[in-house]
Each structure stands twice: as C-alpha cells, then as structure tokens.
Coordinates of C-alpha atoms in Angstrom, one line a residue:
Chain A
M1 CA 152.8 136.6 122.3
K2 CA 155.3 137.2 119.4
K3 CA 154.2 133.9 117.9
F4 CA 150.6 135.0 118.0
R5 CA 151.4 138.3 116.3
I6 CA 153.2 136.5 113.4
L7 CA 150.3 134.1 113.0
T8 CA 147.8 136.9 112.9
A9 CA 149.8 138.8 110.3
L10 CA 150.1 135.7 108.1
F11 CA 146.4 135.1 108.4
L12 CA 145.6 138.7 107.4
L13 CA 148.0 138.4 104.5
A14 CA 146.2 135.3 103.2
V15 CA 142.8 136.9 103.6
T16 CA 144.0 140.0 101.7
A17 CA 145.4 137.9 98.9
Q18 CA 142.2 135.9 98.6
A19 CA 140.2 139.1 98.5
Q20 CA 142.5 140.4 95.8
N21 CA 142.1 137.2 93.8
I22 CA 138.3 137.4 94.1
T23 CA 138.4 141.1 92.9
V24 CA 140.5 140.0 89.9
L25 CA 138.1 137.2 89.1
Q26 CA 135.1 139.5 89.4
S27 CA 136.7 142.1 87.2
A28 CA 137.6 139.6 84.5
F29 CA 134.0 138.2 84.5
S30 CA 132.6 141.7 84.4
K31 CA 134.8 142.7 81.4
S32 CA 133.9 139.5 79.7
Y33 CA 130.1 140.1 80.2
I34 CA 130.5 143.6 78.6
A35 CA 132.3 142.2 75.6
E36 CA 129.6 139.5 75.3
N37 CA 126.9 142.1 75.3
Q38 CA 128.7 143.9 72.5
S39 CA 128.7 140.5 70.6
N40 CA 132.5 140.6 70.7
Y41 CA 132.8 136.9 71.7
Q42 CA 136.5 136.6 71.0
L43 CA 137.3 139.5 73.3
A44 CA 135.0 138.0 75.9
I45 CA 137.0 134.8 75.7
D46 CA 140.3 136.7 75.9
E47 CA 139.2 138.5 79.0
M48 CA 138.7 135.1 80.7
K49 CA 142.0 133.7 79.7
P50 CA 144.2 135.3 82.4
I51 CA 142.1 134.0 85.3
Y52 CA 141.2 130.6 83.7
Q53 CA 141.9 127.5 85.8
K54 CA 141.3 124.0 84.5
D55 CA 139.7 122.9 87.7
D56 CA 137.4 125.9 88.1
Y57 CA 133.7 124.9 87.2
I58 CA 132.5 128.4 86.6
S59 CA 135.3 129.4 84.2
N60 CA 134.8 126.2 82.2
I61 CA 131.1 126.9 81.9
R62 CA 131.7 130.5 80.9
L63 CA 134.2 129.5 78.2
G64 CA 132.0 126.7 77.0
W65 CA 129.2 129.3 76.5
L66 CA 131.4 131.9 74.9
N67 CA 133.1 129.5 72.5
Y68 CA 129.6 128.3 71.5
L69 CA 128.6 131.9 70.7
A70 CA 131.9 132.3 68.8
K71 CA 130.9 129.2 66.8
Q72 CA 133.9 127.3 68.0
Y73 CA 132.0 124.3 68.7
N74 CA 134.6 121.7 69.5
E75 CA 136.4 124.0 71.9
S76 CA 133.0 124.7 73.5
I77 CA 132.3 121.0 73.9
A78 CA 135.8 120.5 75.5
F79 CA 135.2 123.2 78.1
Y80 CA 131.7 121.9 79.0
Q81 CA 133.1 118.4 79.4
L82 CA 135.7 119.7 81.8
A83 CA 132.8 121.4 83.8
I84 CA 130.8 118.1 83.7
A85 CA 133.8 116.1 85.0
L86 CA 134.2 118.7 87.9
K87 CA 130.5 118.5 88.8
P88 CA 128.9 115.4 87.4
Y89 CA 125.5 116.1 88.9
A90 CA 125.3 119.7 87.5
I91 CA 122.5 119.7 85.0
E92 CA 123.4 123.2 83.7
A93 CA 126.7 121.9 82.4
R94 CA 125.1 119.1 80.5
L95 CA 122.4 121.4 79.1
G96 CA 125.1 123.8 78.1
C97 CA 127.0 121.1 76.3
V98 CA 123.9 120.1 74.4
K99 CA 124.0 123.4 72.5
P100 CA 127.4 123.0 70.6
L101 CA 126.6 119.3 70.2
S102 CA 123.4 120.2 68.5
A103 CA 125.1 122.8 66.3
I104 CA 127.5 120.1 64.9
E105 CA 124.5 117.7 64.6
N106 CA 126.0 115.2 67.0
W107 CA 122.7 113.8 68.0
E108 CA 124.2 110.6 69.6
K109 CA 126.1 112.7 72.1
V110 CA 123.1 115.0 72.6
K111 CA 121.0 112.0 73.5
E112 CA 123.7 110.7 75.9
Q113 CA 123.6 114.1 77.7
Y114 CA 119.8 114.1 78.0
L115 CA 119.8 110.5 79.3
E116 CA 122.5 111.5 81.9
I117 CA 120.3 114.4 83.0
L118 CA 117.3 112.1 83.4
K119 CA 119.3 109.8 85.6
V120 CA 119.9 112.7 88.0
D121 CA 116.5 114.4 87.5
P122 CA 113.9 112.0 85.9
L123 CA 111.3 114.7 85.6
N124 CA 113.5 117.4 84.0
T125 CA 111.2 119.1 81.5
T126 CA 113.9 120.3 79.1
A127 CA 115.5 116.9 78.9
N128 CA 112.2 115.0 78.6
Y129 CA 111.0 117.3 75.8
W130 CA 114.0 117.4 73.7
L131 CA 114.9 113.7 74.0
G132 CA 111.3 113.2 73.0
V133 CA 111.9 115.3 69.9
I134 CA 115.0 113.3 69.0
Y135 CA 113.0 110.0 69.3
Y136 CA 110.1 111.5 67.3
N137 CA 112.5 112.5 64.5
R138 CA 113.8 109.0 64.5
K139 CA 110.3 107.7 64.2
E140 CA 110.6 106.0 67.6
Y141 CA 107.1 107.1 68.6
K142 CA 106.6 104.8 71.6
S143 CA 109.7 106.2 73.3
A144 CA 108.7 109.8 72.3
T145 CA 105.2 109.3 73.8
T146 CA 106.5 108.2 77.1
L147 CA 108.7 111.3 77.4
F148 CA 106.1 113.8 76.1
E149 CA 103.5 112.4 78.5
K150 CA 105.8 113.2 81.5
V151 CA 106.1 116.8 80.3
V152 CA 102.3 117.1 79.7
N153 CA 101.6 115.8 83.1
L154 CA 103.7 118.5 84.6
F155 CA 102.6 121.3 82.2
P156 CA 99.2 120.4 80.8
L157 CA 98.9 123.8 79.1
D158 CA 102.3 123.8 77.4
Y159 CA 101.3 123.9 73.7
D160 CA 104.6 122.4 72.4
S161 CA 104.4 119.4 74.6
V162 CA 100.7 118.8 74.0
I163 CA 101.1 119.0 70.2
M164 CA 104.2 116.7 70.2
L165 CA 102.4 114.2 72.3
A166 CA 99.3 114.3 70.0
W167 CA 101.4 113.6 66.9
S168 CA 103.4 110.8 68.7
K169 CA 100.2 109.2 69.8
L170 CA 98.8 109.5 66.2
Y171 CA 101.8 107.8 64.7
N172 CA 101.7 105.3 67.5
S173 CA 98.2 104.3 66.4
S174 CA 96.5 105.8 69.6
H175 CA 94.0 107.7 67.5
A176 CA 91.4 108.3 70.3
D177 CA 94.1 109.8 72.6
A178 CA 95.5 111.8 69.7
R179 CA 92.1 113.4 68.9
I180 CA 91.7 114.5 72.6
L181 CA 95.2 116.0 72.6
F182 CA 94.7 117.8 69.2
Q183 CA 91.5 119.3 70.6
Q184 CA 93.3 120.4 73.8
A185 CA 96.0 122.0 71.6
L186 CA 93.3 124.0 69.9
I187 CA 92.0 125.2 73.2
I188 CA 95.5 126.5 74.1
R189 CA 96.1 127.9 70.6
P190 CA 92.9 128.4 68.7
N191 CA 93.0 127.7 64.9
D192 CA 96.5 126.1 65.2
S193 CA 97.3 124.6 61.7
S194 CA 99.2 121.6 63.1
A195 CA 96.4 120.6 65.4
L196 CA 93.8 121.1 62.6
N197 CA 95.9 118.9 60.3
G198 CA 96.2 116.3 63.0
L199 CA 92.5 116.2 63.7
Q200 CA 91.8 115.9 60.0
L201 CA 94.1 112.8 59.8
V202 CA 92.4 111.3 62.8
S203 CA 89.0 111.9 61.3
K204 CA 90.0 110.2 58.0
W205 CA 91.4 107.3 59.9
L206 CA 88.2 106.9 61.9
E207 CA 86.1 107.2 58.8
V208 CA 88.0 104.5 56.9
N209 CA 88.1 102.1 59.8
L210 CA 84.6 102.5 61.0
K211 CA 83.3 101.9 57.4
S212 CA 85.4 98.7 57.0
P213 CA 83.3 95.5 56.9
V214 CA 85.1 94.0 59.9
Q215 CA 84.3 97.0 62.0
T216 CA 80.6 97.0 60.8
K217 CA 80.2 93.3 61.8
K218 CA 81.4 94.1 65.2
Chain B
M1 CA 166.8 138.9 41.7
H2 CA 164.4 141.6 42.7
K3 CA 161.8 140.0 40.5
Y4 CA 162.0 136.8 42.5
L5 CA 162.0 138.7 45.8
V6 CA 158.8 140.5 44.9
S7 CA 157.2 137.2 43.8
L8 CA 158.1 135.7 47.1
L9 CA 156.7 138.7 49.0
L10 CA 153.5 138.4 47.0
L11 CA 153.2 134.7 47.8
I12 CA 153.6 135.1 51.6
P13 CA 150.0 136.3 52.2
L14 CA 148.8 133.3 50.2
I15 CA 150.9 130.8 52.3
S16 CA 149.8 132.4 55.5
F17 CA 146.2 132.4 54.5
S18 CA 146.3 128.7 53.8
Q19 CA 147.8 128.1 57.2
E20 CA 145.4 130.5 59.0
K21 CA 143.0 129.0 61.5
M22 CA 139.6 128.5 59.9
G23 CA 136.4 129.1 61.7
F24 CA 133.4 126.7 61.9
Q25 CA 131.2 128.9 59.8
Q26 CA 133.8 129.4 57.1
S27 CA 134.6 125.7 56.8
D28 CA 130.9 124.7 56.9
S29 CA 129.7 127.2 54.3
L30 CA 132.7 126.6 52.0
T31 CA 132.4 122.8 52.1
Y32 CA 128.7 123.3 51.3
Q33 CA 129.4 125.4 48.3
Y34 CA 132.0 123.0 47.0
Y35 CA 129.5 120.2 47.6
L36 CA 126.8 122.1 45.5
K37 CA 129.3 122.8 42.7
G38 CA 130.6 119.2 42.7
D39 CA 134.2 120.5 43.4
W40 CA 135.3 117.3 45.0
K41 CA 139.0 118.1 45.0
N42 CA 138.7 121.3 47.0
L43 CA 136.0 119.8 49.2
I44 CA 138.3 117.0 50.2
E45 CA 141.3 119.4 50.8
L46 CA 139.3 121.8 52.8
S47 CA 137.6 119.1 54.9
K48 CA 141.0 117.6 55.7
A49 CA 142.3 121.0 56.9
A50 CA 139.1 121.6 58.9
F51 CA 139.2 118.2 60.6
H52 CA 142.8 118.7 61.3
Q53 CA 142.0 121.9 63.2
N54 CA 139.3 120.1 65.2
I55 CA 136.4 121.7 63.2
D56 CA 134.0 119.0 62.7
S57 CA 130.3 118.3 62.2
K58 CA 127.9 115.7 60.8
F59 CA 127.2 117.6 57.6
M60 CA 130.9 118.2 56.9
R61 CA 131.6 114.5 57.3
Q62 CA 128.8 113.7 55.0
R63 CA 130.0 116.1 52.4
A64 CA 133.6 114.7 52.6
G65 CA 132.3 111.2 52.4
Y66 CA 130.3 112.0 49.3
A67 CA 133.3 113.6 47.7
Y68 CA 135.4 110.6 48.3
L69 CA 132.7 108.4 46.9
M70 CA 132.5 110.4 43.8
T71 CA 136.3 110.3 43.3
G72 CA 136.4 106.5 43.8
D73 CA 138.2 106.4 47.1
Y74 CA 135.7 104.1 48.7
T75 CA 137.8 103.3 51.8
A76 CA 138.1 107.1 52.7
A77 CA 134.4 107.5 51.9
E78 CA 133.5 104.7 54.4
I79 CA 135.7 106.2 57.0
Q80 CA 134.0 109.6 56.6
F81 CA 130.5 108.2 56.7
Q82 CA 131.4 106.1 59.8
K83 CA 132.3 109.4 61.5
A84 CA 129.0 110.9 60.4
F85 CA 127.2 107.8 61.7
E86 CA 128.9 108.4 65.1
F87 CA 127.2 111.8 65.2
D88 CA 123.8 110.6 64.2
R89 CA 122.9 106.9 63.7
A90 CA 119.4 107.8 62.5
D91 CA 120.4 109.9 59.6
E92 CA 119.1 108.3 56.4
F93 CA 121.7 109.9 54.1
T94 CA 124.5 108.6 56.2
Q95 CA 123.0 105.1 56.5
T96 CA 122.5 104.9 52.7
Y97 CA 125.9 106.2 51.6
L98 CA 127.7 104.1 54.3
Y99 CA 126.1 101.1 52.7
Y100 CA 127.1 102.2 49.2
A101 CA 130.7 103.0 50.2
A102 CA 131.0 99.5 51.7
L103 CA 129.3 97.9 48.7
N104 CA 131.7 99.6 46.2
R105 CA 134.7 98.8 48.4
G106 CA 133.7 95.1 48.6
S107 CA 133.8 95.4 52.4
E108 CA 132.4 92.7 54.6
N109 CA 130.6 95.5 56.5
R110 CA 128.2 95.9 53.6
R111 CA 125.7 93.5 55.1
F112 CA 126.1 95.0 58.6
Y113 CA 125.3 98.5 57.2
A114 CA 122.3 97.2 55.4
G115 CA 120.8 96.4 58.8
Y116 CA 120.7 100.2 59.5
L117 CA 118.8 101.1 56.3
S118 CA 115.2 102.1 56.5
E119 CA 112.7 99.5 55.4
E120 CA 111.8 101.6 52.4
V121 CA 115.5 101.7 51.2
R122 CA 116.0 98.1 51.9
N123 CA 112.9 97.2 49.8
K124 CA 114.1 99.5 47.0
L125 CA 117.5 97.8 46.9
G126 CA 116.0 94.3 47.3
I127 CA 117.8 93.6 50.6
L128 CA 116.3 90.7 52.6
P129 CA 116.9 90.3 56.4
F130 CA 117.3 86.5 55.7
N131 CA 118.6 85.4 52.4
P132 CA 119.0 81.6 52.0
V133 CA 121.0 81.9 48.8
S134 CA 122.9 85.2 48.6
L135 CA 125.7 84.0 46.4
I136 CA 126.8 81.0 44.3
D137 CA 130.4 80.4 43.3
N138 CA 132.4 77.9 41.4
E139 CA 136.1 77.4 41.1
F140 CA 138.1 75.1 38.9
N141 CA 141.9 74.6 39.3
L142 CA 144.5 72.7 37.4
K143 CA 148.0 72.3 38.6
T144 CA 150.6 71.0 36.2
N145 CA 154.1 69.8 36.7
K146 CA 157.0 68.0 35.0
S147 CA 157.6 65.4 37.6
D148 CA 157.5 61.8 36.4
S149 CA 155.9 60.4 39.6
R150 CA 153.3 63.1 40.1
S151 CA 150.2 63.6 38.0
N152 CA 148.5 66.9 37.4
Q153 CA 146.3 68.0 40.3
I154 CA 142.6 68.8 39.8
Y155 CA 140.6 70.8 42.3
Y156 CA 137.1 72.2 42.1
R157 CA 134.7 73.8 44.5
A158 CA 131.1 74.8 44.5
G159 CA 129.8 77.1 47.2
I160 CA 126.6 78.8 48.4
G161 CA 126.3 81.8 50.6
T162 CA 123.5 82.4 53.1
E163 CA 122.8 85.7 54.9
L164 CA 121.4 84.5 58.2
G165 CA 120.8 88.1 59.4
Y166 CA 122.5 91.5 59.0
R167 CA 125.4 90.5 61.1
L168 CA 125.8 86.8 60.5
T169 CA 126.6 85.1 57.2
L170 CA 127.3 81.5 56.3
Y171 CA 129.2 80.2 53.4
Q172 CA 129.2 76.5 52.6
A173 CA 131.0 74.6 49.9
V174 CA 131.9 71.2 48.7
A175 CA 135.2 70.6 47.0
Y176 CA 137.0 67.8 45.3
F177 CA 140.7 67.2 44.9
R178 CA 142.5 64.5 42.8
Q179 CA 146.1 63.5 42.1
T180 CA 148.0 60.4 41.3
V181 CA 151.2 59.9 43.1
S182 CA 153.6 57.1 42.1
G183 CA 150.7 55.2 40.6
V184 CA 148.3 55.6 43.6
S185 CA 145.3 57.8 42.9
T186 CA 144.4 60.1 45.8
R187 CA 140.9 61.6 46.0
Q188 CA 139.7 64.1 48.5
P189 CA 136.1 65.2 48.8
E190 CA 135.7 68.2 51.1
Y191 CA 133.1 70.1 53.0
I192 CA 133.6 73.6 54.2
A193 CA 131.4 75.8 56.5
M194 CA 132.4 79.4 57.3
L195 CA 130.6 81.6 59.7
N196 CA 131.2 85.4 59.8
Y197 CA 129.8 87.6 62.6
N198 CA 130.1 91.4 62.6
L199 CA 130.0 92.6 66.2
S200 CA 130.4 96.1 64.8
P201 CA 131.8 97.7 61.7
K202 CA 135.2 97.4 63.4
W203 CA 135.1 94.0 65.1
Q204 CA 134.6 90.7 63.2
F205 CA 134.6 87.1 64.4
K206 CA 135.1 84.2 62.0
G207 CA 134.8 80.5 62.4
T208 CA 135.4 77.7 60.0
Y209 CA 134.9 74.0 59.9
H210 CA 136.6 72.1 57.1
F211 CA 136.2 68.3 56.6
L212 CA 138.6 66.4 54.4
N213 CA 137.9 62.9 53.4
T214 CA 141.3 61.9 51.9
N215 CA 141.2 58.3 50.4
D216 CA 143.1 56.2 47.9
G217 CA 140.1 54.2 46.9
Y218 CA 140.6 51.5 49.6
T219 CA 141.3 53.4 52.8
A220 CA 140.0 56.7 54.1
Y221 CA 142.2 59.1 56.0
P222 CA 139.7 61.7 57.3
G223 CA 140.8 65.1 58.6
N224 CA 139.0 67.9 60.4
L225 CA 139.9 71.5 60.7
G226 CA 138.5 74.1 63.1
L227 CA 139.5 77.8 62.9
L228 CA 138.7 80.9 64.9
A229 CA 139.7 84.4 63.9
I230 CA 139.1 87.9 65.1
S231 CA 139.7 91.0 63.1
R232 CA 139.7 94.7 63.9
Q233 CA 139.4 97.5 61.4
L234 CA 141.3 100.8 62.3
N235 CA 140.4 103.3 59.6
R236 CA 142.7 102.2 56.7
F237 CA 144.3 99.4 58.6
N238 CA 143.0 95.9 59.2
L239 CA 144.4 93.6 61.8
E240 CA 143.6 89.9 62.3
A241 CA 144.6 87.1 64.7
N242 CA 143.7 83.6 63.9
G243 CA 144.2 80.1 65.3
S244 CA 143.3 76.7 63.9
I245 CA 143.8 73.0 64.5
L246 CA 143.8 70.3 61.9
K247 CA 143.5 66.8 63.1
S248 CA 144.1 64.2 60.4
T249 CA 145.1 60.5 60.4
F250 CA 148.7 61.5 60.0
A251 CA 149.3 64.4 62.3
T252 CA 147.8 67.2 64.4
T253 CA 148.7 70.6 63.1
R254 CA 148.3 73.8 65.0
Q255 CA 148.5 77.1 63.2
Y256 CA 148.6 80.6 64.6
G257 CA 148.6 83.7 62.4
L258 CA 148.7 87.4 62.6
K259 CA 147.7 89.5 59.6
A260 CA 147.9 93.2 58.9
G261 CA 146.6 95.1 55.9
V262 CA 146.5 98.7 54.8
V263 CA 144.6 100.4 52.0
F264 CA 146.3 103.5 50.6
P265 CA 144.4 106.8 49.8
G266 CA 143.5 107.3 46.2
R267 CA 141.1 106.0 43.6
S268 CA 143.3 103.0 42.8
N269 CA 142.6 101.6 46.3
I270 CA 146.2 100.1 46.4
Y271 CA 146.5 97.7 49.3
L272 CA 149.1 95.7 51.0
T273 CA 148.6 92.7 53.3
S274 CA 151.3 90.9 55.3
A275 CA 150.8 87.7 57.3
V276 CA 153.1 85.8 59.6
T277 CA 152.0 82.3 60.5
G278 CA 153.5 79.8 62.9
I279 CA 152.9 76.1 62.5
A280 CA 153.4 73.5 65.2
E281 CA 153.3 69.9 64.1
E282 CA 154.7 66.7 65.5
G283 CA 156.8 68.5 68.1
A284 CA 158.4 70.8 65.5
S285 CA 157.5 74.3 64.5
R286 CA 158.1 76.5 61.5
A287 CA 157.2 79.9 60.2
I288 CA 155.5 81.1 57.0
F289 CA 155.6 84.7 55.8
S290 CA 153.1 85.9 53.1
Q291 CA 152.8 89.2 51.4
S292 CA 150.2 90.4 49.0
A293 CA 149.6 93.7 47.1
G294 CA 146.7 94.7 45.0
L295 CA 145.0 97.5 43.2
K296 CA 141.9 98.5 41.3
C297 CA 143.1 98.7 37.6
T298 CA 139.8 100.0 36.2
D299 CA 136.3 100.2 37.7
K300 CA 135.7 96.6 36.8
L301 CA 139.1 95.0 37.2
W302 CA 141.2 94.3 40.2
A303 CA 144.6 92.7 40.3
E304 CA 146.5 91.1 43.1
G305 CA 150.0 89.7 43.4
Y306 CA 151.4 87.6 46.3
I307 CA 154.4 85.7 47.5
T308 CA 154.5 83.1 50.2
L309 CA 157.7 81.8 51.8
G310 CA 158.1 78.8 54.0
N311 CA 157.2 75.1 54.1
L312 CA 153.4 75.0 53.5
K313 CA 152.7 71.5 54.6
N314 CA 149.3 71.3 56.1
Y315 CA 149.0 75.1 55.9
N316 CA 145.6 76.7 55.6
T317 CA 144.8 80.0 54.1
F318 CA 141.8 82.3 53.4
N319 CA 140.5 81.5 56.9
G320 CA 140.5 77.7 56.3
L321 CA 139.0 77.7 52.8
Y322 CA 142.1 76.1 51.4
I323 CA 144.2 73.5 53.1
Y324 CA 147.5 72.5 51.4
N325 CA 147.9 68.9 52.4
S326 CA 149.0 67.4 49.2
V327 CA 151.8 64.9 49.4
D328 CA 154.6 67.3 48.5
P329 CA 154.7 70.6 50.3
S330 CA 155.2 73.9 48.6
I331 CA 158.2 75.8 49.9
F332 CA 157.9 78.9 47.7
R333 CA 154.8 80.3 46.1
T334 CA 154.1 83.3 44.0
G335 CA 151.2 84.3 41.8
C336 CA 148.6 86.7 40.7
T337 CA 144.8 87.0 40.6
L338 CA 142.6 89.0 38.3
S339 CA 139.1 89.8 39.4
C340 CA 136.6 91.1 36.9
F341 CA 133.3 92.6 38.0
L342 CA 131.0 92.3 35.0
G343 CA 127.9 93.7 36.7
P344 CA 126.3 94.0 40.1
H345 CA 125.8 90.3 40.2
L346 CA 128.5 88.5 38.2
S347 CA 132.2 88.4 38.8
L348 CA 135.0 86.3 37.2
V349 CA 138.3 85.4 38.8
G350 CA 141.4 84.1 37.1
N351 CA 144.6 83.0 38.9
F352 CA 148.1 81.8 38.1
T353 CA 150.4 80.4 40.8
F354 CA 153.9 79.1 40.6
D355 CA 155.0 76.7 43.3
Q356 CA 158.3 75.1 44.1
Q357 CA 157.3 71.7 45.5
Q358 CA 159.5 69.6 47.7
I359 CA 159.7 65.8 47.6
E360 CA 160.7 64.7 51.0
S361 CA 163.1 61.7 51.2
T362 CA 165.4 60.2 53.7
S363 CA 168.1 60.1 51.0
G364 CA 167.7 63.9 50.5
N365 CA 165.0 66.3 49.3
S366 CA 164.3 66.9 45.6
Y367 CA 162.3 69.6 44.0
Y368 CA 160.0 70.3 41.1
Y369 CA 158.0 73.2 39.8
Q370 CA 154.3 73.4 39.7
Y371 CA 152.1 75.7 37.6
S372 CA 148.6 76.3 38.7
Y373 CA 145.7 77.8 36.7
S374 CA 142.4 78.7 38.3
A375 CA 139.1 80.1 37.0
G376 CA 136.2 81.1 39.1
I377 CA 132.7 82.5 38.8
K378 CA 130.7 84.2 41.5
W379 CA 127.0 85.2 41.2
R380 CA 125.5 87.4 43.9
L381 CA 121.8 87.2 44.3

C-alpha cells in the first residue's frame, strides 16, 4: 500500500512537471508571436531561446521562420535543415527552407528542395509551379511544360499556371496549344497584356509559316 | 600621456564597429554600392568579413569574384565564381566570368567552364564544341657540356592540341633527340599522346602514352611509357597523385609521385609546387624531390624557378611529356623559365637549366656540368 502511494505521488509529480513545461513552452511561443506581430523579429527570436531544444521540430521551424524575417538567411537555413532532418517527410519544413534559399539566390538548393517535395507528394502544386518557374527561367521549356501541365490539370482556372504553361508551350514550339492556353488566360483575366502579347506572337508565327512555300505545297 | 589616452578612447568605437556582427542587408547593400563605385579594395574586405560571419549570397559571391578579377587575383576570382556557380548553375553572369577567370589564370578548367556558356556567348567568343586544332607548339632545346666524350644534345618537339569536347582534350606531339656518346650517335624519335579529362572543376584525370624509338643507326631499343594521374583542386591548393611505367629494352621503371601546389593571394599570383617521386628500377628504389616557385611579373610575363634533387635516370616529368633517359643521369638540376604572352593566341617560352650529370663507371663515378637552353612557341587557335 505504501509502495502504491509513493508511485502515485511520483506519477503526479511527473505530470505536474510536464504540464509546467508545456505552460512555459506555450508562454514563450505566445510572447514570440506578439513580438513578431510588432515586427520585432530579434525579440521574437530571443523569446524562443530559453525553451529551444535542438531535437524539437516546432522550435526549429519557428526559429527558421523568424531568422528569415530578420534577414539572417544562413541561420534560418540551418534551423530549417534541422527541422527537415527531424521530419524528413514534412513538406512545410522544406517549403520554409525554400524562402531563405531564394533570398540568397541559391537556386540549386531551392531546386533540390522542390524535387524532394515532389518525391513525397508528386502533385504538390507549390512545388510543381515554382520548380516550373525555375526551369522556365533556365530556358528548359520542356521540363517547365511538364510541371505547369500538372498544376493546370489540378487548377484549370489558376491564371498564373495557365499563362506560364502557355509561354512554355510557345517556346517549346507547341504553337497551337499555346494559342488555346493564351485564350483561356484571357477568359480568366480579360485584356491581360501577357496573354495578348503571346497571342500576337503565335499569330505572327502562324502567318510566316503558313505563307512559306513548303507549307503552301502541302 | 592624456593625449594618447583620449586618442585610444576615440579609436575604441571604430575598432568595435569593425568587429561588430554585420547583417545580411548591410553586407548586401554595401557590397553593391562598392561594386557600383568600382571600389574593389573595400568590396573585397567587406565580402571577406561577411563570408567569415556566414553571410552569403549569390550576388555577394559574384561581386567579390568580379572585384578579384579586376584586381588581377584570378585564382581568388575563380574561387568566388565557383561558389556563385554552386548557388545557381544557370546564371549567365557567373558562367561567363567563371570562364574569364579560368582563362586569365591559365587554368585547365577553362575548357570545362566553356561547356556551361550559353550558345550565344560561345559563338561570340568563337568557342567550338569540337576543335581539331586548338593549339600548335614547337620547342627547340640545346644542351651543351664540356665533356670530351659527350657531344651536345639536341631536342625538338612539335605538338598539336585537339579539344574533343568540353571535358576531354588531347595533345599529341612528335619529338626528336640526338647525342653522340663516345663516337656512337644516338637518335631518338618520339611520339607522345596526352589525354586530359575534367570530371568536374575539382577533379581531373590524365593519361599519357609516350613512345621512344632509341637507336644507334643499326639497332633499335624501343621504349613505351604509360602514365595515369589524378588531381584534385582545393581552392588555392592542388594535389596530384601519379603513377607510370616505362618499359624499355634495358629496364622496366616504375615511378610513383605526389605533387602539391599552392597559389598565394594577390595580383602576382605567386605559386609554389612541391613533388616527391619514388622510382623503382631493377630491384632498387630511389627518391626524387622537386620544388618550383613562380609568379606573374607583369600582365604578359611569368617567371618560374625550380630545383630537382635525386638521380633522374629514366625519370619522367610534366605528366610523361619529358623522359630523361639519356646515357648519363642528372643528379642535380636547377633552372628558370620565362613565359611571355604576346596576345590572346601567341606565347613564347624561354628556359635555362643547369644539370650536374653523372658518368656511371665500375671504377668510380665522374661528373660533368650541362647547360641547357630552350625556346618554345605556342599558338592557340
């Protein structure tokens, strides 16, 4: 009986300590959120420091984000990488890491993160779209087309994806597809200058190629 | 006394400011301002401090690389552009200046980086993916001595370079050596093929085949050399390991070498290269130590001095381009080379070498001195 009482007391003590820990954690996060809302990012980081544990996913994510806001990009990347190591399948950690990586223009690492996300979630819209943008900027239109197509299949009325797919198709010499997509973009966003420019280019191309002697003979 | 104390107190804030932790925004905007003003000295100093504090970005690396390029420190420029390249392989500014840094440095990575240039830039610079004749070179060498039984030595070489791709280059040459020893005229036509493969800007593989057709007019004593080398570049350091085997009528010689080089910061591009070589031949082994140092004297003139210690019998150097298999081995060598770059295509090379030669004899070795004069011309197409 005496033994049972001791065990119960120890259990209650542990539960109370844990509850206290959670309270401290919640309080630190709360103070950090307030500081962040006041754009005092360094204070928001400082509020997190007493409760920070290297093996805690949420603290690493929080510090990754706050360091990004404080423009301390390399510190931010380091925290996000710790979070990624703790939860390798967590997409949010990788999407978070992309922000400081983009800020320092480390496009190779940004690309790596998006590719990792697509391994876990092949239809992830953000990853497909932004990886498509990277390929498009590198003039790798074929790869860009494949990725934008995935997004447009999921969100046919998303203007950004439709217009990017249209331009990728145009530069990939799929003029007929590009024309349809530019027209679709004009339905979503009437009088859109990018879509109008694209349509003009498609029309010019068709004009030149339909007038060529080879085409006429056919 | 008070005056000094006040001065010291006034300096404290300045010292603490320079040691203060910089932010990304501050470093980024200041380096950009220095870049726009062309203030290369401050740009380099600030970039160094920022990178040391783990503040880094593609643009900051590009600006630092450009500043080093403008101040003539091409090795540092290449290192910075390599870092920028790790950030973004598709950036045209990085690609172009990485190529220029390697070109000015005379780096073997020049061709590798050319592969990353856009087609438009490649066309503008006249760079071809396959270039059957990328360089032509000629070398003439005369070795004189005061020995009664040894004539002067004559050597000449004509070579042609081929760029087989952006990573693979081939150099082929024919050479001819002649000397009369105790009334017997020795001639040695040679053929050399050297392949160079860049796996990456940091890793390189080299392979050489060298054929020697030594003959005295009546009998031929052919020899074949095969060499493999791997080299690794670590920022300012370069490490190389090589191994070769020379099979001739007289002996089989195995040679293993380790080479390490460093280029110091600064526009003089001062460099040091040390090499340790082990040779195993006929059951005996010996070691050779070689040290060279060089610098850029002016934009068009480079100078190098070197010293080699050890018995150089059947020793090969410059990755098997030269094989020292004359009848009397050199046991001490020192010399200097001047390279003059007369334009983007033409360069001239002059060399003087002093050798102490050993005449091996069962009754005891004797020695004589040899003075070597070389002139070379290289035309890059």
